[in-house]
Short mmCIF file of C-alpha atoms in Angstrom, two decimals:
data_model
loop_
_atom_site.label_atom_id
_atom_site.label_comp_id
_atom_site.label_asym_id
_atom_site.label_seq_id
_atom_site.Cartn_x
_atom_site.Cartn_y
_atom_site.Cartn_z
CA MET A 235 -51.54 19.43 32.14
CA LYS A 236 -49.49 21.15 29.25
CA LYS A 237 -46.36 20.13 31.29
CA ILE A 238 -47.41 16.62 31.55
CA ILE A 239 -47.99 16.32 27.80
CA THR A 240 -44.70 17.92 26.95
CA GLY A 241 -43.02 15.58 29.33
CA LEU A 242 -44.56 12.52 27.85
CA ALA A 243 -43.65 13.86 24.40
CA LEU A 244 -39.94 14.13 25.61
CA VAL A 245 -40.09 10.49 26.96
CA SER A 246 -41.68 9.20 23.83
CA SER A 247 -38.84 10.91 21.73
CA ILE A 248 -36.26 9.18 23.75
CA LEU A 249 -37.86 5.80 23.63
CA PHE A 250 -38.21 5.96 19.92
CA SER A 251 -34.92 7.46 18.79
CA SER A 252 -31.85 5.39 18.48
CA GLU A 253 -28.31 6.70 18.44
CA TYR A 254 -25.12 5.00 17.07
CA TYR A 255 -21.66 6.04 16.09
CA ALA A 256 -19.78 4.87 12.97
CA LYS A 257 -16.92 5.95 10.59
CA ILE A 258 -17.51 6.64 7.00
CA GLU A 259 -15.85 4.10 5.24
CA PRO A 260 -15.40 3.58 1.32
CA ILE A 261 -18.16 1.60 -0.20
CA ASN A 262 -15.72 -1.26 -1.01
CA THR A 263 -12.19 -2.28 0.04
CA TYR A 264 -10.42 -4.77 -2.10
CA ASN A 265 -7.37 -6.96 -1.06
CA VAL A 266 -5.54 -7.79 -4.36
CA LYS A 267 -3.76 -10.98 -4.01
CA SER A 268 -1.46 -12.64 -6.68
CA SER A 269 -2.99 -15.66 -8.71
CA VAL A 270 0.40 -16.66 -10.06
CA ALA A 271 3.98 -17.20 -8.68
CA GLY A 272 6.92 -15.18 -9.59
CA LYS A 273 9.32 -12.42 -8.84
CA ILE A 274 8.18 -8.61 -8.47
CA THR A 275 9.72 -6.56 -11.22
CA PHE A 276 8.04 -3.39 -10.81
CA VAL A 277 6.23 -1.49 -7.90
CA ASN A 278 4.37 1.79 -8.58
CA ASN A 279 5.06 3.36 -5.11
CA ASP A 280 4.18 6.76 -6.42
CA LYS A 281 0.55 5.83 -6.59
CA GLU A 282 0.23 4.69 -3.08
CA SER A 283 -2.25 6.85 -1.22
CA LYS A 284 -3.48 8.21 -4.51
CA THR A 285 -6.62 7.62 -6.74
CA VAL A 286 -5.57 6.27 -10.02
CA LYS A 287 -7.35 6.58 -13.34
CA SER A 288 -5.73 3.61 -15.17
CA ASP A 289 -2.26 2.77 -13.88
CA THR A 290 -0.07 -0.36 -13.48
CA ILE A 291 0.59 -0.97 -9.74
CA VAL A 292 2.63 -4.05 -9.70
CA LYS A 293 4.36 -6.33 -12.29
CA ILE A 294 5.55 -9.89 -11.74
CA ASP A 295 8.30 -11.21 -14.04
CA SER A 296 6.78 -12.76 -17.14
CA LYS A 297 9.93 -13.19 -19.27
CA ILE A 298 10.10 -16.98 -19.34
CA ASN A 299 6.29 -17.09 -19.99
CA LYS A 300 6.49 -14.81 -23.03
CA ILE A 301 9.28 -16.96 -24.51
CA ASP A 302 7.34 -20.05 -23.96
CA LEU A 303 4.30 -18.44 -25.53
CA LYS A 304 6.08 -17.46 -28.67
CA GLN A 305 7.65 -20.73 -29.14
CA SER A 306 4.28 -22.49 -28.49
CA GLU A 307 2.59 -20.39 -31.11
CA ILE A 308 5.39 -21.33 -33.49
CA LYS A 309 4.88 -25.01 -32.79
CA LEU A 310 1.17 -24.62 -33.11
CA SER A 311 1.55 -23.03 -36.52
CA ASN A 312 3.98 -25.80 -37.67
CA LEU A 313 1.46 -28.58 -36.46
CA LYS A 314 -1.47 -26.99 -38.34
CA GLU A 315 0.61 -27.11 -41.51
CA ILE A 316 1.70 -30.68 -40.89
CA LEU A 317 -2.04 -31.60 -40.23
CA LYS A 318 -3.01 -30.12 -43.68
CA LEU A 319 -0.28 -32.38 -45.35
CA GLU A 320 -1.33 -35.51 -43.43
CA GLN A 321 -5.08 -34.93 -44.27
CA SER A 322 -4.14 -34.46 -47.95
CA THR A 323 -2.09 -37.83 -47.70
CA LEU A 324 -4.99 -39.69 -46.30
CA GLU A 325 -7.33 -38.23 -49.22
CA SER A 326 -4.68 -39.55 -51.69
CA TYR A 327 -4.81 -42.90 -49.95
CA LYS A 328 -8.52 -43.13 -50.47
CA LYS A 329 -7.99 -42.69 -54.22
CA VAL A 330 -5.24 -45.38 -54.48
CA SER A 331 -6.52 -48.94 -54.51
CA SER A 332 -3.21 -50.39 -53.69
CA LYS A 333 -3.25 -48.87 -50.30
CA SER A 334 -4.42 -51.27 -47.66
CA LYS A 335 -6.91 -50.67 -44.81
CA PHE A 336 -3.99 -50.85 -42.34
CA ASP A 337 -2.12 -48.06 -44.30
CA LYS A 338 -5.34 -45.88 -44.18
CA ASP A 339 -6.04 -46.53 -40.42
CA ASN A 340 -2.46 -45.73 -39.51
CA GLN A 341 -2.81 -42.47 -41.36
CA LYS A 342 -5.96 -41.64 -39.60
CA ILE A 343 -4.28 -42.31 -36.20
CA LYS A 344 -1.42 -39.96 -37.09
CA ILE A 345 -3.79 -37.27 -37.96
CA LEU A 346 -5.87 -37.86 -34.64
CA ASN A 347 -2.52 -37.64 -32.72
CA ILE A 348 -1.70 -34.27 -34.53
CA ILE A 349 -5.16 -32.99 -33.64
CA SER A 350 -4.68 -34.06 -30.04
CA SER A 351 -1.24 -32.26 -29.84
CA ILE A 352 -2.88 -29.10 -31.51
CA SER A 353 -5.60 -29.11 -28.71
CA ASP A 354 -2.98 -29.48 -26.08
CA LEU A 355 -1.03 -26.61 -27.50
CA GLU A 356 -3.96 -24.38 -27.63
CA THR A 357 -4.72 -24.99 -24.05
CA LYS A 358 -1.12 -24.24 -23.13
CA ILE A 359 -1.23 -20.97 -25.13
CA ALA A 360 -4.44 -19.89 -23.55
CA THR A 361 -3.09 -20.72 -19.94
CA LEU A 362 0.18 -18.85 -20.76
CA GLU A 363 -1.79 -15.84 -22.02
CA ASP A 364 -3.88 -15.86 -18.84
CA THR A 365 -0.79 -16.09 -16.72
CA ILE A 366 1.10 -13.27 -18.42
CA SER A 367 -2.04 -10.85 -18.05
CA ASN A 368 -2.31 -11.72 -14.40
CA LYS A 369 1.31 -10.65 -13.92
CA THR A 370 0.56 -7.13 -14.78
CA LEU A 371 -1.88 -5.51 -12.22
CA ILE A 372 -3.52 -2.56 -13.40
CA GLU A 373 -6.20 -0.37 -11.33
CA LYS A 374 -8.91 1.94 -12.74
CA ASN A 375 -10.64 4.47 -10.70
CA ARG A 376 -9.39 3.11 -7.34
CA TYR A 377 -7.64 4.48 -4.37
CA ILE A 378 -4.43 2.62 -3.66
CA TYR A 379 -4.44 2.26 0.10
CA ASN A 380 -1.46 -0.06 0.80
CA ILE A 381 1.34 -1.74 -1.41
CA ALA A 382 2.55 -4.80 0.46
CA VAL A 383 5.35 -5.95 -1.77
CA GLU A 384 8.74 -4.63 -2.99
CA VAL A 385 10.83 -5.18 -6.13
CA ALA A 386 12.69 -8.48 -6.09
CA ASP A 387 10.21 -10.15 -3.65
CA TYR A 388 9.04 -13.56 -4.73
CA VAL A 389 5.24 -14.23 -4.39
CA ASN A 390 3.05 -17.11 -4.56
CA PRO A 391 -0.54 -17.57 -5.45
CA GLY A 392 -2.49 -15.91 -2.70
CA THR A 393 0.12 -13.44 -1.49
CA LEU A 394 -1.29 -10.00 -0.76
CA LEU A 395 0.01 -7.43 -3.36
CA TYR A 396 -1.93 -4.43 -2.51
CA SER A 397 -5.27 -3.00 -1.26
CA THR A 398 -7.60 -0.62 -2.97
CA MET A 399 -10.67 1.27 -2.11
CA ASP A 400 -13.62 2.45 -4.06
CA LEU A 401 -14.36 6.03 -2.96
CA SER A 402 -17.32 6.75 -5.28
CA LYS A 403 -19.61 6.26 -2.19
CA GLY A 404 -19.37 5.95 1.50
CA LYS A 405 -20.71 3.47 3.84
CA LEU A 406 -21.84 3.52 7.46
CA GLU A 407 -21.80 0.20 9.31
CA ILE A 408 -23.77 -0.04 12.65
CA PHE A 409 -25.14 -3.06 14.74
CA ILE A 410 -28.72 -2.79 15.75
CA PRO A 411 -30.39 -4.77 18.54
CA ILE A 412 -32.70 -7.38 17.15
CA SER A 413 -35.60 -5.95 19.23
CA GLN A 414 -35.36 -2.69 17.52
CA ALA A 415 -34.71 -3.69 13.93
CA ASP A 416 -38.35 -3.69 12.64
CA ASP A 417 -38.92 -0.24 14.25
CA ILE A 418 -35.82 1.46 12.87
CA LYS A 419 -36.51 0.53 9.27
CA ASN A 420 -39.53 3.07 9.23
CA LYS A 421 -37.67 5.98 10.90
CA THR A 422 -35.80 9.00 9.50
CA ILE A 423 -31.93 8.96 9.62
CA TYR A 424 -30.18 11.93 11.18
CA ILE A 425 -26.48 12.30 10.87
CA ASP A 426 -24.65 14.58 13.39
CA GLY A 427 -28.26 15.92 14.25
CA ALA A 428 -29.09 16.92 10.78
CA LYS A 429 -32.07 15.29 8.96
CA THR A 430 -31.23 13.48 5.84
CA ASP A 431 -32.98 11.41 3.12
CA LEU A 432 -30.73 8.44 3.58
CA THR A 433 -32.09 5.05 3.83
CA ILE A 434 -30.95 1.77 5.04
CA SER A 435 -29.34 -0.03 2.15
CA LYS A 436 -28.86 -3.49 3.93
CA LEU A 437 -30.12 -4.80 7.03
CA TYR A 438 -29.15 -8.49 7.79
CA THR A 439 -31.68 -10.59 9.35
CA VAL A 440 -29.27 -13.09 10.80
CA ALA A 441 -27.50 -12.17 14.00
CA ASP A 442 -23.86 -11.04 13.55
CA THR A 443 -21.21 -13.63 14.49
CA LYS A 444 -19.63 -11.16 16.98
CA HIS A 445 -22.40 -8.92 17.89
CA ILE A 446 -24.67 -12.01 18.65
CA SER A 447 -27.71 -10.02 19.80
CA SER A 448 -27.58 -7.59 16.88
CA TYR A 449 -28.22 -7.26 13.14
CA LYS A 450 -25.56 -5.56 10.97
CA CYS A 451 -27.04 -2.45 9.29
CA GLU A 452 -25.40 -0.52 6.33
CA ILE A 453 -26.18 2.90 5.17
CA ILE A 454 -24.87 4.21 1.81
CA ILE A 455 -23.81 7.91 1.59
CA PRO A 456 -23.74 9.00 -2.06
CA THR A 457 -21.22 11.72 -1.79
CA PRO A 458 -19.29 11.84 1.45
CA GLU A 459 -17.23 14.79 2.03
CA LYS A 460 -14.50 12.99 4.05
CA PHE A 461 -13.80 9.41 4.91
CA SER A 462 -12.79 7.97 8.20
CA LYS A 463 -14.82 10.62 9.98
CA LEU A 464 -16.77 9.39 13.01
CA VAL A 465 -20.43 10.56 12.86
CA LYS A 466 -23.47 10.13 15.09
CA ILE A 467 -26.44 8.37 13.39
CA GLU A 468 -29.95 8.69 14.89
CA PHE A 469 -33.23 7.08 13.90
CA LYS A 470 -36.23 9.26 14.75
#
């Protein structure tokens, strides 16, 4: 009788434990693409395959943009001074009875045109500042996985510049049969045979596009010792 009970317990354990394999991957991987067009002037190849604290990885030529920005700022400053003078002229017109309505209206139109030009220049300056900032790519607390460009390359918006990884946590991704999903959520997770206090961080309830009979499941590892290691995952 004891043997029968032991046998039933073993069968029960087999039926209600699930075994999967997955590699420990970084919590996030980012493909950094250019948002602007231009020629590559600097590539920090020394940082490839390293974790950076705060380093410039790639620079795109911004010389012309900076000249344009400086000239635009001068024009804006001049226009604002002209606006003050024209507004002062309009105020003087209002005090002089000899000035016709036509003269006053023309002066108002002149002022409105200057205000419009100022608005256009402010938009241009903001755009130039954004373009210049997007031409210096700085990474903080990221692992530089792959630099895809070289100095003198010309890139367009959407061109891959480099890839980075967030190594602060690890992630295991597996695909669980839909029929087992509800049962697995309540089980203890074992990694390489060792019991853990890990839990499922994400369990998608829509079938995966490739694994059409499975749900994608993610398990977060707070402090992985090594990435890309293949581990056995069991739910018991």
